[in-house]
XYZ file of C-alpha atoms in Angstrom:
369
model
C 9.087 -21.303 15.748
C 12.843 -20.668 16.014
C 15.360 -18.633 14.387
C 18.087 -20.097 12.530
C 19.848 -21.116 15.755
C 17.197 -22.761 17.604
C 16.128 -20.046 19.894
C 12.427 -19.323 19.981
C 11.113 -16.033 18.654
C 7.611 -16.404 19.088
C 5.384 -15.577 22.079
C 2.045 -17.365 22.580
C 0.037 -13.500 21.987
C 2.318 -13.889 18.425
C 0.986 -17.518 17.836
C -2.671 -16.821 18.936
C -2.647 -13.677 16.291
C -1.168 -16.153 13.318
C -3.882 -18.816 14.157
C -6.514 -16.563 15.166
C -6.358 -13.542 13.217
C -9.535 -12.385 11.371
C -7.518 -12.215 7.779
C -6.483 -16.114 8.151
C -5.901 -18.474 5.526
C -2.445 -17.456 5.038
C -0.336 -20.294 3.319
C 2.783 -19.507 5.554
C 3.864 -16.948 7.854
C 7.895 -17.037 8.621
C 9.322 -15.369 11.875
C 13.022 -14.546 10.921
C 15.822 -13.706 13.231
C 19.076 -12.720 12.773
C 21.229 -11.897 16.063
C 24.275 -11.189 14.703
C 22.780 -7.802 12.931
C 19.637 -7.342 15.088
C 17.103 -8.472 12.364
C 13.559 -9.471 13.711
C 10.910 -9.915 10.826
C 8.026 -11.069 9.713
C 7.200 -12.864 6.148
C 3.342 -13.377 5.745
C 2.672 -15.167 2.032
C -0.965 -15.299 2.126
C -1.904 -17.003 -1.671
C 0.153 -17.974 -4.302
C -2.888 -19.349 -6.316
C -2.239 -17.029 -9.032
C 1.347 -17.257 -8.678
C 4.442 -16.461 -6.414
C 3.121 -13.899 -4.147
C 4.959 -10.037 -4.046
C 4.664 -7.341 -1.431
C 6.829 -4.924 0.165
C 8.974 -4.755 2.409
C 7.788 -2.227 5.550
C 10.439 -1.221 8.152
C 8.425 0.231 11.129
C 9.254 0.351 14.712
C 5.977 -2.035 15.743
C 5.368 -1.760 19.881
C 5.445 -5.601 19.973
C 6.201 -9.034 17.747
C 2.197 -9.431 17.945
C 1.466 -5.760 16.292
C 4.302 -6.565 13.874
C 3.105 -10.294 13.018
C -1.047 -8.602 12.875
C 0.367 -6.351 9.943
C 2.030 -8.468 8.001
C -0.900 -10.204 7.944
C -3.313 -8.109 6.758
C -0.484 -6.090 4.481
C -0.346 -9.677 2.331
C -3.948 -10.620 2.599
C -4.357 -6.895 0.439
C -2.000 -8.121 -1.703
C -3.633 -10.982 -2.703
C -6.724 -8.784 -3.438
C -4.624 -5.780 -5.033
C -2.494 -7.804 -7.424
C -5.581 -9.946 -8.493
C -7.494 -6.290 -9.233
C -4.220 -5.525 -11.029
C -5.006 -8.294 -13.049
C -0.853 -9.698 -12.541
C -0.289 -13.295 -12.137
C 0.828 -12.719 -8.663
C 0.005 -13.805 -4.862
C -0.213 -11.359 -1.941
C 3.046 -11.478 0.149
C 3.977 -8.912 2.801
C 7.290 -8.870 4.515
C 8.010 -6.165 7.806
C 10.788 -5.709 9.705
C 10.511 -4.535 13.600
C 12.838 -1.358 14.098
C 13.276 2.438 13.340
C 14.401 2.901 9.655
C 15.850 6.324 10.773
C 17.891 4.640 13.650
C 19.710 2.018 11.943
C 21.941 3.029 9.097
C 25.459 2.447 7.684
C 27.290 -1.184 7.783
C 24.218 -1.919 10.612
C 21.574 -1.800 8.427
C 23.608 -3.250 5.364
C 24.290 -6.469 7.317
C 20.324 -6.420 8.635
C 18.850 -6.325 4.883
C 21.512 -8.834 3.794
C 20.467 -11.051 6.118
C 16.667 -10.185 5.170
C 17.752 -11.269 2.190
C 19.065 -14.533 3.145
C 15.243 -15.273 4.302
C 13.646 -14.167 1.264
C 15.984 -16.278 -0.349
C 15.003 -19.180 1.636
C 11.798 -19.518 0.069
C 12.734 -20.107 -3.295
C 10.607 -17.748 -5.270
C 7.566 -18.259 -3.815
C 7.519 -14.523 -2.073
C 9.397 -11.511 -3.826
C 9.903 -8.405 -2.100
C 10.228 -4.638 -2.917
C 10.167 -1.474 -1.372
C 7.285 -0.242 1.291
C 7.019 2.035 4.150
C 10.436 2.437 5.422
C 12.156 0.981 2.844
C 14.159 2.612 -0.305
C 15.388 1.550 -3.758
C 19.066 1.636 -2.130
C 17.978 -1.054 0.227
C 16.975 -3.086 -2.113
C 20.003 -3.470 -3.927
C 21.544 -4.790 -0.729
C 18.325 -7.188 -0.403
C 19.278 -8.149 -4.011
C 22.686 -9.124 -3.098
C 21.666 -11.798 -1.391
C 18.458 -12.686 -3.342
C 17.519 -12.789 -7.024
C 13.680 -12.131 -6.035
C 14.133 -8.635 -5.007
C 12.337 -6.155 -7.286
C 12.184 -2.246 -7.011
C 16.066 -1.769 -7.278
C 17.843 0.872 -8.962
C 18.186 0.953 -12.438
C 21.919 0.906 -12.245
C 21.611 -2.463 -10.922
C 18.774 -3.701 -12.991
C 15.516 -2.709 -11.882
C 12.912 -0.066 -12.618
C 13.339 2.629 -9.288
C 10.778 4.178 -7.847
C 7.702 2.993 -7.667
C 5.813 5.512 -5.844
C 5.860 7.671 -9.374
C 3.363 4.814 -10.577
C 1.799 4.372 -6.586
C 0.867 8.235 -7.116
C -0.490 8.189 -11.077
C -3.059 5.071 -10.119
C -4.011 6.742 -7.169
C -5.141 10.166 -9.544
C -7.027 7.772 -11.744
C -9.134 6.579 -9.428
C -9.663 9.945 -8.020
C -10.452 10.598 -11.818
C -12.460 7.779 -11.873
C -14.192 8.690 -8.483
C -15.115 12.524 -9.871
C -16.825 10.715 -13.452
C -18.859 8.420 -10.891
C -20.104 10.916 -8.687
C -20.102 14.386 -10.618
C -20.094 13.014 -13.634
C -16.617 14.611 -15.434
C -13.521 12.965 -14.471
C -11.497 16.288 -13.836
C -10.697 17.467 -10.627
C -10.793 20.709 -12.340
C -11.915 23.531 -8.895
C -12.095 20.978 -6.797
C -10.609 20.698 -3.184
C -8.217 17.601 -2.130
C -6.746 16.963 0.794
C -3.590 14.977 1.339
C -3.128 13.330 4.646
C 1.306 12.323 3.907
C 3.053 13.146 1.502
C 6.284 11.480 1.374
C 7.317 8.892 -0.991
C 3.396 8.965 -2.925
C 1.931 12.002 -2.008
C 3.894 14.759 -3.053
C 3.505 12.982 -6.595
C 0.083 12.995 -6.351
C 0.216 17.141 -5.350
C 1.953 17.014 -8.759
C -0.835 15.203 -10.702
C -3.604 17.301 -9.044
C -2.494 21.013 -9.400
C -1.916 20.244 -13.242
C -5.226 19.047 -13.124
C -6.270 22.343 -11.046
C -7.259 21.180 -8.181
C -6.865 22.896 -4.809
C -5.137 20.860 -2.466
C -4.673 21.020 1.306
C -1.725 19.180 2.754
C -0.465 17.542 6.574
C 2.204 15.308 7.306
C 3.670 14.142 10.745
C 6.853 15.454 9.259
C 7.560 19.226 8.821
C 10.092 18.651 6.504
C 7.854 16.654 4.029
C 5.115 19.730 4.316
C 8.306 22.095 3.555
C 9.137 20.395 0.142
C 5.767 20.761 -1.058
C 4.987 24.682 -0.028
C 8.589 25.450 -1.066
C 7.383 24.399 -4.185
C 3.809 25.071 -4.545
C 3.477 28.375 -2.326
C -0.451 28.256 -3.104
C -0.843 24.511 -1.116
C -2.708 25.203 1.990
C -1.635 23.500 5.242
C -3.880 21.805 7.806
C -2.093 21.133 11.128
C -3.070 17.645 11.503
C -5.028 14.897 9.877
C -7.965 15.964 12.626
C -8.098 19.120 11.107
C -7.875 17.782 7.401
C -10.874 15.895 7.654
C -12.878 18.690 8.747
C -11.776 21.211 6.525
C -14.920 23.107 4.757
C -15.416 22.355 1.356
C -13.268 19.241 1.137
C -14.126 16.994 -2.056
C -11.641 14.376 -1.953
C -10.003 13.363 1.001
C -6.629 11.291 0.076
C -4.821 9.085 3.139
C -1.502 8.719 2.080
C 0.240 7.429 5.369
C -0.654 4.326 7.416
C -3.388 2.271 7.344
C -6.818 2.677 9.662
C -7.222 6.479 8.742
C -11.266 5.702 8.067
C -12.435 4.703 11.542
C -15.183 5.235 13.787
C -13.498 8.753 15.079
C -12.586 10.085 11.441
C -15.792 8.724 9.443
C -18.368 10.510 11.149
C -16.725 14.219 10.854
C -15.398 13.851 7.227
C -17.020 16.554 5.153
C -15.010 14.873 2.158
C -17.940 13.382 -0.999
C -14.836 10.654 -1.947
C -12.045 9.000 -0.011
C -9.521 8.027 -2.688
C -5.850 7.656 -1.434
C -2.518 5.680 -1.419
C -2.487 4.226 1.962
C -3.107 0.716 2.337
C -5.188 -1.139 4.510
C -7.349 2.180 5.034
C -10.620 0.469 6.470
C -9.894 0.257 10.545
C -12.281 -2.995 10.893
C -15.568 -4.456 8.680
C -18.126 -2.406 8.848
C -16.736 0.770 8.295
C -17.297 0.851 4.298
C -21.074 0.859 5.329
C -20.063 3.855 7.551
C -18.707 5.527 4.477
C -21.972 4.621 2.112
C -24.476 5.444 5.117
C -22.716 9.047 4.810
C -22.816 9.238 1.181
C -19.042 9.410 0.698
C -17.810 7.213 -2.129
C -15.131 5.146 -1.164
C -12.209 4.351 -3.964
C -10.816 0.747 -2.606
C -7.030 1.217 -1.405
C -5.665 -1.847 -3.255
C -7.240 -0.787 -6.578
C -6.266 2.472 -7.111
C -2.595 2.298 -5.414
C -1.711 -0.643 -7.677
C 0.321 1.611 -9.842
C 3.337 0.326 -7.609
C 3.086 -3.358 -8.178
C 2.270 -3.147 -11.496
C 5.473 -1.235 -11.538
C 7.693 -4.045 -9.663
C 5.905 -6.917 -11.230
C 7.111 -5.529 -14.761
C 10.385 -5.447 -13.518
C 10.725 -9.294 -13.211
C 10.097 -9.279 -17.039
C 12.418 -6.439 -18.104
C 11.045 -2.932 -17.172
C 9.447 -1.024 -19.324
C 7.857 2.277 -17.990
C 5.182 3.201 -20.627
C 3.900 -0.219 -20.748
C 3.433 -0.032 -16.902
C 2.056 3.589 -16.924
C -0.143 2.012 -19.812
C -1.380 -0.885 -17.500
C -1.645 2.085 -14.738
C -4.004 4.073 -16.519
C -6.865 0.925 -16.682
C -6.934 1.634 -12.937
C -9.433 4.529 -13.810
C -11.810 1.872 -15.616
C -11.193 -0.992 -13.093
C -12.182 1.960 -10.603
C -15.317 2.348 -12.673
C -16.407 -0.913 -12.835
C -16.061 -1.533 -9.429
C -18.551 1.025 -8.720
C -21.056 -0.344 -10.967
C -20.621 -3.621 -9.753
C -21.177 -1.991 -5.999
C -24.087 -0.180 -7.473
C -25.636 -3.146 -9.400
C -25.340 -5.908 -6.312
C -26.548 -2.784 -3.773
C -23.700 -3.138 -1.751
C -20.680 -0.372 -0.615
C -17.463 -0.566 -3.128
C -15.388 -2.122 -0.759
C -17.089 -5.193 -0.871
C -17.604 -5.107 -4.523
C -13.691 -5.263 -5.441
C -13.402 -8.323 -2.824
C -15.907 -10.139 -4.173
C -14.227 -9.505 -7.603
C -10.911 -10.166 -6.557
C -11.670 -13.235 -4.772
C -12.984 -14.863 -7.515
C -10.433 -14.661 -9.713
C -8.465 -16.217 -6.862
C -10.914 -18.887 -6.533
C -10.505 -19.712 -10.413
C -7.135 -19.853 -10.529
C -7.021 -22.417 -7.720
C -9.582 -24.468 -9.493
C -6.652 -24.474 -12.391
């Protein structure tokens, strides 16, 4: 695999992980690399069965190409899953590029997304992009300047903005959804949530659950994030780490709202949390861990269902955006959350495994079509 002047950017640990990797049956994976601005990226399309497949774009400084190409990997395989649950006519694509959003700025990073964009181009429609981890809705107007499939721009230049306004009302329906299921009334009404991030998602979702009148605990690598929201909401109580979020007494909801693998073998077994129900995808650290969750008793609100606000958001914008028909098709994540349970409930088997078995066959019809 080369870039676009011949010079290999693939090592044989980055090979072995596309050809090996437990979430295979991608369609195509494309290394991109552009020397003249320093871009290094990854595109993963894992199914367009039910159409041209649409994912973020992350910007993360990943240790190594192999860590970078293993995300982007299992970032589009959720896709697939999430925009089927979603119930868009959409693929799972994932795009990340290797580097420290927070390092690279001015005409540097201009000239690294346009040349991103120049990839994503390259495909011809069958992967478009948006905003992720890392990313912003002023990036993607200089991803759009190079390519038409670019979604989550600014409304100035066509698009619908932020997404993580949606990202963070989904999320609070399934945590509304979550509450019906297990204590049967879907307010969150005196109980405690904790928030584990909250940047671009979370301090929405602070927003959603003190009008609701919940009591929320926050923690966020970033003091400044934890600032905006106390600033704000004096009466949000602080944790001083994810460790200690997990553990706090009385916990009813526990909400990861950062990376992925924040329900592992270390954090499962001291949650005192009844539900898990947050924004982050990709929350499960390896198979077997939803069983983890149901051995415990703590109900477990799939990632890519209830943070599909987002790409219902972006997928709207391809059509013409229009923001209460998108907060309409939002609020069906709180039933879609409901039936998932039942279905879990019904076929005896942890929730998790309920929404892929629902996901994939839609998937599966739509590539007997």
């Amino acid at each position: 695999m080369t870039d676009v002047t011949g010079a290999p950017v693939a090592t044989a640990d980055v090979l072995h992980t596309l050809f090996h990797s437990e979430q295979g049956g991608h369609e195509q994976v494309v290394l991109c690399q552009d020397r003249a601005s320093g871009l290094k990226a990854v595109i993963a399309l894992h199914s367009t069965a039910l159409g041209p497949a649409l994912g973020g774009t992350r910007f993360y400084p990943y240790a190594s190409e192999e860590e970078a190409v293993a995300d982007a990997l299992n970032l589009s395989r959720g896709m697939s899953y999430k925009n089927a649950m979603a119930g868009l006519d959409h693929g799972g694509g994932k795009a990340v590029i290797i580097g420290d959003p927070r390092q690279i700025e001015g005409d540097q990073r201009t000239a690294l997304l346009l040349a991103y964009g120049r990839f994503v181009a390259s495909l011809g429609g069958r992967y478009v992009t948006a905003c992720d981890v890392g990313t912003y809705v002023a990036d993607m107007d200089v991803v759009a300047r190079e390519c038409r499939w670019t979604t989550g721009r600014s409304p100035e230049n066509g698009g619908a903005g932020d997404s993580s306004v949606l990202t963070a009302f989904g999320v609070f329906q399934g945590m509304r959804a979550s509450a019906q299921h297990l204590w049967g009334d879907p307010s969150l009404r005196g109980r405690k949530v904790g928030i584990a991030g909250v940047g671009k998602v979370g301090h929405h979702l602070v927003d959603h659950l003190l009008q609701d009148g919940a009591s929320v605990v926050v923690t966020d690598v970033r003091d400044e994030s934890v600032l905006r929201i106390t600033e704000r909401y004096p009466e949000v109580a602080v944790a001083a780490d994810t460790d200690a979020l997990i553990r706090t007494e009385g916990l009813d909801v526990y909400a990861p709202c950062a990376l992925g693998g924040a329900l592992n073998d270390d954090s499962v077994p001291v949650m005192t949390a009844k539900v898990v129900c947050g924004a982050a995808n990709n929350q499960l650290s390896h198979p077997g861990v939803e069983k983890d969750l149901a051995d415990r008793g703590i109900l477990y609100a799939p990632d890519y269902v209830v943070n599909a606000g987002g790409v219902i958001q972006v997928a709207d914008e391809l059509h013409g955006f229009d923001f209460e028909r998108c907060r309409a098709k939002a609020a069906k994540i709180f039933d879609t959350t409901l039936s998932i349970f039942a279905r879990a409930k019904d076929d005896g088997i942890p929730p998790a495994a309920a929404a892929d078995r629902i996901a994939e066959q839609r998937i599966s019809e739509a590539r007997l079509h």
